[in-house]
mmCIF file of C-alpha atoms in Angstrom:
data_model
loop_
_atom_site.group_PDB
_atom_site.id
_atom_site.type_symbol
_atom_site.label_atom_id
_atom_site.label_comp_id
_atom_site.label_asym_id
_atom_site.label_seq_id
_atom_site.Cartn_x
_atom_site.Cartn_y
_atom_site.Cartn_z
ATOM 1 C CA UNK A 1 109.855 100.336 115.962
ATOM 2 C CA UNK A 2 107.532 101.621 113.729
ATOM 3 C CA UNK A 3 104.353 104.259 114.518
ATOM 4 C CA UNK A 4 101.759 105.874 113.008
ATOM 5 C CA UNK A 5 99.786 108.981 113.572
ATOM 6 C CA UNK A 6 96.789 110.062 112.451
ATOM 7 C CA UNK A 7 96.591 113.682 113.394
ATOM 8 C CA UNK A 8 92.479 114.026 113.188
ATOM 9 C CA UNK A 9 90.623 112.270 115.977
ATOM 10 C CA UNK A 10 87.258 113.248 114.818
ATOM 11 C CA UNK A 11 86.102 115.216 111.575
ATOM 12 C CA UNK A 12 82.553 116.586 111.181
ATOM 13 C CA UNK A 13 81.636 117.262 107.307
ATOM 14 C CA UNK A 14 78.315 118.168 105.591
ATOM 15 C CA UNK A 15 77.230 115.861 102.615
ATOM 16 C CA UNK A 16 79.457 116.449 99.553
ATOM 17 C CA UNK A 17 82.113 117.761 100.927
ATOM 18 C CA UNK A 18 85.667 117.266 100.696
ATOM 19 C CA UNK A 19 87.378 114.676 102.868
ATOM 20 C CA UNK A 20 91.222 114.208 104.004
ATOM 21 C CA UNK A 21 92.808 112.434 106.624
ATOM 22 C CA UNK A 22 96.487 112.749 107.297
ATOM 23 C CA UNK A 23 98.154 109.859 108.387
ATOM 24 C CA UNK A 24 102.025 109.841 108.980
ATOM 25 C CA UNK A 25 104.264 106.999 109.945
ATOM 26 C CA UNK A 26 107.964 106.169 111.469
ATOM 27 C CA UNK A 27 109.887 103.348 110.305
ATOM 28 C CA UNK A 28 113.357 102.874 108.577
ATOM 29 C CA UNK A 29 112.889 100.447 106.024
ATOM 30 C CA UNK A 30 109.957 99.889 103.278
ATOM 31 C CA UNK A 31 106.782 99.691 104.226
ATOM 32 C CA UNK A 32 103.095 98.502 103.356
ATOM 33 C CA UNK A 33 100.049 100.917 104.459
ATOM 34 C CA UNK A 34 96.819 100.002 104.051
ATOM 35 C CA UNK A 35 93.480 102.162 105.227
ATOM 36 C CA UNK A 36 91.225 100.290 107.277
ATOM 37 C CA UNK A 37 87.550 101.430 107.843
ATOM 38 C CA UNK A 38 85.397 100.457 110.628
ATOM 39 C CA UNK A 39 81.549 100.932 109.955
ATOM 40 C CA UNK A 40 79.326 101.492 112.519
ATOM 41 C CA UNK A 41 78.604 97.902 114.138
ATOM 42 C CA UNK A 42 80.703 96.419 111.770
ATOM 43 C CA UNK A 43 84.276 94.545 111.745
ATOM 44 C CA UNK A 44 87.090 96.303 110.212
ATOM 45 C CA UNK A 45 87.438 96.441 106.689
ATOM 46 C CA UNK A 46 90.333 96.972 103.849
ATOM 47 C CA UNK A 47 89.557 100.366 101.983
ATOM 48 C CA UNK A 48 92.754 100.479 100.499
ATOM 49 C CA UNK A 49 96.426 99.089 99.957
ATOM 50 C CA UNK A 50 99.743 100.296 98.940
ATOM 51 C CA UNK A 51 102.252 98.114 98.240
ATOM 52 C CA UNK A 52 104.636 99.417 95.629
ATOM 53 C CA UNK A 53 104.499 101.231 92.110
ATOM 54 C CA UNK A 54 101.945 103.973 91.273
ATOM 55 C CA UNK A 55 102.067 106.205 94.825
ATOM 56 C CA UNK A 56 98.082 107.360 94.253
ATOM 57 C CA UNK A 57 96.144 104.134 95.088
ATOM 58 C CA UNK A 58 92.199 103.654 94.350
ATOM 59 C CA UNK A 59 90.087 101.981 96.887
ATOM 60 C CA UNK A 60 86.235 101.282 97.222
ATOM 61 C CA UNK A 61 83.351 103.430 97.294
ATOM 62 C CA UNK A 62 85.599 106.266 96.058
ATOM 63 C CA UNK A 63 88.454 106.522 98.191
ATOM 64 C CA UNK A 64 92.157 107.352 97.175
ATOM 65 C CA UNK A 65 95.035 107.928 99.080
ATOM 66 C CA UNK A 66 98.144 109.080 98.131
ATOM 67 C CA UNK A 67 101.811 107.987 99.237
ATOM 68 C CA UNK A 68 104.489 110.669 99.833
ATOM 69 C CA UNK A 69 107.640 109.285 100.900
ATOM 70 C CA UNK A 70 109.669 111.982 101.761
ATOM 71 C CA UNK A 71 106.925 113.230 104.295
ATOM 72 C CA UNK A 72 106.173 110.154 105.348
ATOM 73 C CA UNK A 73 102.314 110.014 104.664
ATOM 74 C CA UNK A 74 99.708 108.397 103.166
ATOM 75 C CA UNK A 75 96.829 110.643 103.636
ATOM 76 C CA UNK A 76 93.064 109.258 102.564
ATOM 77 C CA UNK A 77 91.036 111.587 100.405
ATOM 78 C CA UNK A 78 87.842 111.522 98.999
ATOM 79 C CA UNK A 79 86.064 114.533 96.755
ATOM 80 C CA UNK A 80 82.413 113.932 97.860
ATOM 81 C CA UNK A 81 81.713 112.250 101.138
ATOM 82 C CA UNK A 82 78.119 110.758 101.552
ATOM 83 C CA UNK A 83 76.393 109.940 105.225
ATOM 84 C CA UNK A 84 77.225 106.655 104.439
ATOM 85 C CA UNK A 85 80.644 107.302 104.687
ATOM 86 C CA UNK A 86 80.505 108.090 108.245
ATOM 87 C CA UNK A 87 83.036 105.528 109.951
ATOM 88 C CA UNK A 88 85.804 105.315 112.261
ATOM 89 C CA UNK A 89 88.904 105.647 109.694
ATOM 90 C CA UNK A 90 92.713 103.555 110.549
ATOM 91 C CA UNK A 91 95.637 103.644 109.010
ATOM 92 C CA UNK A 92 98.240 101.145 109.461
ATOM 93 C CA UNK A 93 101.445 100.330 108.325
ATOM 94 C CA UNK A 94 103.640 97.254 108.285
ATOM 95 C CA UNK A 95 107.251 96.139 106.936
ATOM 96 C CA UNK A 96 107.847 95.124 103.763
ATOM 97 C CA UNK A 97 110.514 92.838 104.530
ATOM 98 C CA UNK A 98 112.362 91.290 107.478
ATOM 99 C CA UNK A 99 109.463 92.637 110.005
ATOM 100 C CA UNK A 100 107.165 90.920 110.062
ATOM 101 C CA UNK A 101 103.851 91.222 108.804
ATOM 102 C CA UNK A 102 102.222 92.386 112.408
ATOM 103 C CA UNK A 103 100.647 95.424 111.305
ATOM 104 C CA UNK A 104 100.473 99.034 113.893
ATOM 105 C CA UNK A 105 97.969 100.972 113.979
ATOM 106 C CA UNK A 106 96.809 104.919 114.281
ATOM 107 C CA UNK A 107 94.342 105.639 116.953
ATOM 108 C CA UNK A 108 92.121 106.576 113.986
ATOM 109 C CA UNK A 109 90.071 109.031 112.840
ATOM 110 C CA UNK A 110 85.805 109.078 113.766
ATOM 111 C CA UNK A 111 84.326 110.544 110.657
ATOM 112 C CA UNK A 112 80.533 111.728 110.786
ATOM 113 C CA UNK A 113 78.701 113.054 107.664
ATOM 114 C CA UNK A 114 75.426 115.350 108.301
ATOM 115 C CA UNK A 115 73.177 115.345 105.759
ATOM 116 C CA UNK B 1 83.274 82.288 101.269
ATOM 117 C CA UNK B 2 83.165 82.868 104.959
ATOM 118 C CA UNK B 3 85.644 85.747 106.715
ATOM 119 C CA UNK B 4 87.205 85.682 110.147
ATOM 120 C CA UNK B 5 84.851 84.432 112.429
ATOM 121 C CA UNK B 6 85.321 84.628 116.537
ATOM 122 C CA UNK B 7 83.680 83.053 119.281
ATOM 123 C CA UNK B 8 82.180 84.708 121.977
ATOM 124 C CA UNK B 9 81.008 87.968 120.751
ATOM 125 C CA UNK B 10 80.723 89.612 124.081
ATOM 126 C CA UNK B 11 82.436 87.700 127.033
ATOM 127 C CA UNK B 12 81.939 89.496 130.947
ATOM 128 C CA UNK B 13 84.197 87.637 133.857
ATOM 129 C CA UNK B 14 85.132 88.212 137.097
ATOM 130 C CA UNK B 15 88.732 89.363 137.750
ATOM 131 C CA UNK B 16 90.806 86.319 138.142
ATOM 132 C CA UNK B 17 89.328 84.591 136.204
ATOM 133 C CA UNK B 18 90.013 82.348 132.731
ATOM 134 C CA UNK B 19 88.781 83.152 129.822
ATOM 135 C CA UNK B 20 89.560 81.629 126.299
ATOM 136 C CA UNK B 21 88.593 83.212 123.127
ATOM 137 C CA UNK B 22 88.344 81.629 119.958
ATOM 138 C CA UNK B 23 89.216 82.849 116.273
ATOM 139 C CA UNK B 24 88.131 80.520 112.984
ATOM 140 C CA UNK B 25 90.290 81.891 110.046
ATOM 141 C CA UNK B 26 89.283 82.284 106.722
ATOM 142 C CA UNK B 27 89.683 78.790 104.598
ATOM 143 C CA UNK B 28 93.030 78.342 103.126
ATOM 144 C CA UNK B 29 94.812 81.150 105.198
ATOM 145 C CA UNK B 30 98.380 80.271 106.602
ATOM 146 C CA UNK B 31 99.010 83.250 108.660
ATOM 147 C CA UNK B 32 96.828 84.366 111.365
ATOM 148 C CA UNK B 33 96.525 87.669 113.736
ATOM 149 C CA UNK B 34 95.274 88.311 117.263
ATOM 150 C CA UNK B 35 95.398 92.324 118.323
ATOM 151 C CA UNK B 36 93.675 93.904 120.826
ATOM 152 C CA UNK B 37 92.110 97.510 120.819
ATOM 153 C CA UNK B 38 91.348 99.000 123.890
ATOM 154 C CA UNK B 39 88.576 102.229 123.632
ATOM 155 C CA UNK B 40 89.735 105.181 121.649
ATOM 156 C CA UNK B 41 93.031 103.270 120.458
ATOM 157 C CA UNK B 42 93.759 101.504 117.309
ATOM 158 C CA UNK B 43 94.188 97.988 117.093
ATOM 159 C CA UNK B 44 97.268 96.422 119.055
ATOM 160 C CA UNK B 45 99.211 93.357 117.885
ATOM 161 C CA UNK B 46 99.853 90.658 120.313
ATOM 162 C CA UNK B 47 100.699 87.842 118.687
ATOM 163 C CA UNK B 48 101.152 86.309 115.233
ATOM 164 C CA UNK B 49 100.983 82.308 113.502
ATOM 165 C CA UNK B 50 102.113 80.791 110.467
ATOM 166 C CA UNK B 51 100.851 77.616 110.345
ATOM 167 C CA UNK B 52 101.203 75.832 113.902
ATOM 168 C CA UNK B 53 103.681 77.984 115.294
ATOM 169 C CA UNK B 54 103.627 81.608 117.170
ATOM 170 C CA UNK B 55 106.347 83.447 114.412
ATOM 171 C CA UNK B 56 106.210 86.684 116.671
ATOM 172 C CA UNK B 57 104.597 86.950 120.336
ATOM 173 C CA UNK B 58 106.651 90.006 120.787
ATOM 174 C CA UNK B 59 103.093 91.934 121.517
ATOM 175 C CA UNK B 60 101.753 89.910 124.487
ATOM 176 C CA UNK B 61 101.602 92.197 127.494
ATOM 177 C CA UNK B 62 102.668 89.242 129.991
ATOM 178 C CA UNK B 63 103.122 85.628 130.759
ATOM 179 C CA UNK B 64 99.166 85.837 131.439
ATOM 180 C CA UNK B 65 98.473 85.975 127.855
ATOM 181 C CA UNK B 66 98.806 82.625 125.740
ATOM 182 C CA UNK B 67 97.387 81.350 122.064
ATOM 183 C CA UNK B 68 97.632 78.230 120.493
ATOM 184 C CA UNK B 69 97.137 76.963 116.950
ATOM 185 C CA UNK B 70 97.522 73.330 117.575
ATOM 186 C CA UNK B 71 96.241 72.681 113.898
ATOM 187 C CA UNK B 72 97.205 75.626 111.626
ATOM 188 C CA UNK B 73 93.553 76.355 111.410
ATOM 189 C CA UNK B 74 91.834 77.409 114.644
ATOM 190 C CA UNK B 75 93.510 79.591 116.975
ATOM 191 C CA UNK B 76 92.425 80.423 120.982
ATOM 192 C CA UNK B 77 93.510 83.157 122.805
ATOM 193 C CA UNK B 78 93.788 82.612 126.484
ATOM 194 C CA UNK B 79 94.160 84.544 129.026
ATOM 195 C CA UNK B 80 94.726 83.509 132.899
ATOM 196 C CA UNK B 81 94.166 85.125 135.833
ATOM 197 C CA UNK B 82 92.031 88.363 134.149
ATOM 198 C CA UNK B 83 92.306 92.059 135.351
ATOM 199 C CA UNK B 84 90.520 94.749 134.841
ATOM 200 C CA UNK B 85 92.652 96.176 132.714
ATOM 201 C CA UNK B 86 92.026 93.264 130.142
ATOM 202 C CA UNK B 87 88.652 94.496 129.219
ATOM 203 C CA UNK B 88 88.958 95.870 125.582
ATOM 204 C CA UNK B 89 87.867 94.376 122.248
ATOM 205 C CA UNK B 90 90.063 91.476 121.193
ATOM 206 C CA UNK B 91 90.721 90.998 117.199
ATOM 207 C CA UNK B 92 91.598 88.399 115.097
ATOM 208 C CA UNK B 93 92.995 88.504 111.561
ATOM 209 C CA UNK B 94 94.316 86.017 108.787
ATOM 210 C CA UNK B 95 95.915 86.301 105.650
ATOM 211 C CA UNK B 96 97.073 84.320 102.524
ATOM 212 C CA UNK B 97 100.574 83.714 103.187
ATOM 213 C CA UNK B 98 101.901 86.371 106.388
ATOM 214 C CA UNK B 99 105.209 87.742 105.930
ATOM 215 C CA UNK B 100 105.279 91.352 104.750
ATOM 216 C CA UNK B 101 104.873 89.617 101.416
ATOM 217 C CA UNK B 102 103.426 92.101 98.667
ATOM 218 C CA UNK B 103 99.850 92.093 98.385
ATOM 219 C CA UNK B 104 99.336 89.660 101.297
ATOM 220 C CA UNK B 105 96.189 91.101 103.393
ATOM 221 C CA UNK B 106 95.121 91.019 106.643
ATOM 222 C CA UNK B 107 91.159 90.258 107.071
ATOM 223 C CA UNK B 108 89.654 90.915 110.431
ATOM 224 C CA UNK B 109 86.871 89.265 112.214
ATOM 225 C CA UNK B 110 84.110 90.891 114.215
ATOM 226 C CA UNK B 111 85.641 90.855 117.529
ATOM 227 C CA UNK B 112 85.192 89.357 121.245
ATOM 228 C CA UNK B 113 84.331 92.224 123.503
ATOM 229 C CA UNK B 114 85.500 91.065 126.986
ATOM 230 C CA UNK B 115 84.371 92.700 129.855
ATOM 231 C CA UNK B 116 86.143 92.310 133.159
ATOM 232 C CA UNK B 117 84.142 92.986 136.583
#
């Protein structure tokens, strides 16, 4: 069965700083992982994907996250955050093959932003 | 294009009751999603369509729980005999082609947000 845990429940950060989230996961085989964000009031969203090939992926409004498979991670990161940015953060992971494509979930990660 | 839409946004019942909840996929999409997130937890998968038929229920929590996707479009979640317990913010999702295949995505709607009394 496959988990994922995302290790920050809430981070506090002033304007312009640095943001990373760690996100680890358990499965056997391949996976996909994908960062979901969920604005406040709003449905969830795709940030970013990672599906194969290059292991640092781009997403929108900044974001990047970076697959390590021998730690099992794929930790979001973002070099400036703005107020907008503040969000409840998911990570998720699903099999690349033979699984499925049900995707599971970290409890996530509340991100607030003071200007 | 229109995303994931669901019907009702917030739905309150009285224990033992039925409800049904209704998801309208994005045009075109084969596979669809319901999950349910309870407060402070991630999403949880219950069940998953491609096309007409349920290709994995393995996340309903009981024989309580059914959906349906008579048409490959339109999907309704229903639940019988409600608890308490039930109350928690039920998701739906679609996505090209389902599968694990590479690149397929999973768009999410806005949520039902049942409430049981």
């Amino acid at each position: 069965a496959q988990s994922v845990s995302q290790h920050n429940h809430h981070v506090i950060l002033s304007e312009a700083a640095s943001l990373e989230l760690g996100c680890n996961y358990s499965y056997g085989g391949t996976v996909n992982l994908f960062w979901y964000v969920q604005y406040p009031g709003q449905h969830l969203q795709l940030l970013l994907k990672y599906f194969s090939g290059d292991p640092l992926v781009k997403g929108i409004k900044g974001f990047e996250a970076e697959f390590i498979k021998s730690k099992f991670s794929f930790n979001l990161r973002k070099p400036s955050v703005q107020w907008s940015d503040t969000a409840e953060y998911f990570c998720a992971v699903n099999a690349a093959t033979g699984g499925g494509n049900k995707l599971t979930f970290g409890t996530g990660t509340q991100l607030k932003v003071e200007l | 294009g229109a995303g994931v839409s669901q019907t009702p946004s917030n739905k309150v019942t009285e224990k033992g009751k039925y409800v049904e909840l209704r998801c309208d996929p994005i045009s075109g999409h084969t596979a669809l999603y319901w999950y349910r997130q309870s407060l402070g937890q991630g999403p949880e998968f219950l069940i998953y369509f491609q096309g007409t038929g349920a290709a994995d229920d393995s996340g309903l929590p009981n024989d309580r729980f059914f959906a349906v996707r008579p048409e490959g479009s339109v999907s309704t979640l229903k639940i019988q005999r409600t608890e308490r317990g039930d109350s928690a913010v039920y998701l739906c999702a679609s996505s090209l082609t389902g599968g694990g295949a590479a690149g397929d995505t999973q768009y999410f709607g806005p949520g039902t947000r049942l409430t049981v009394l």
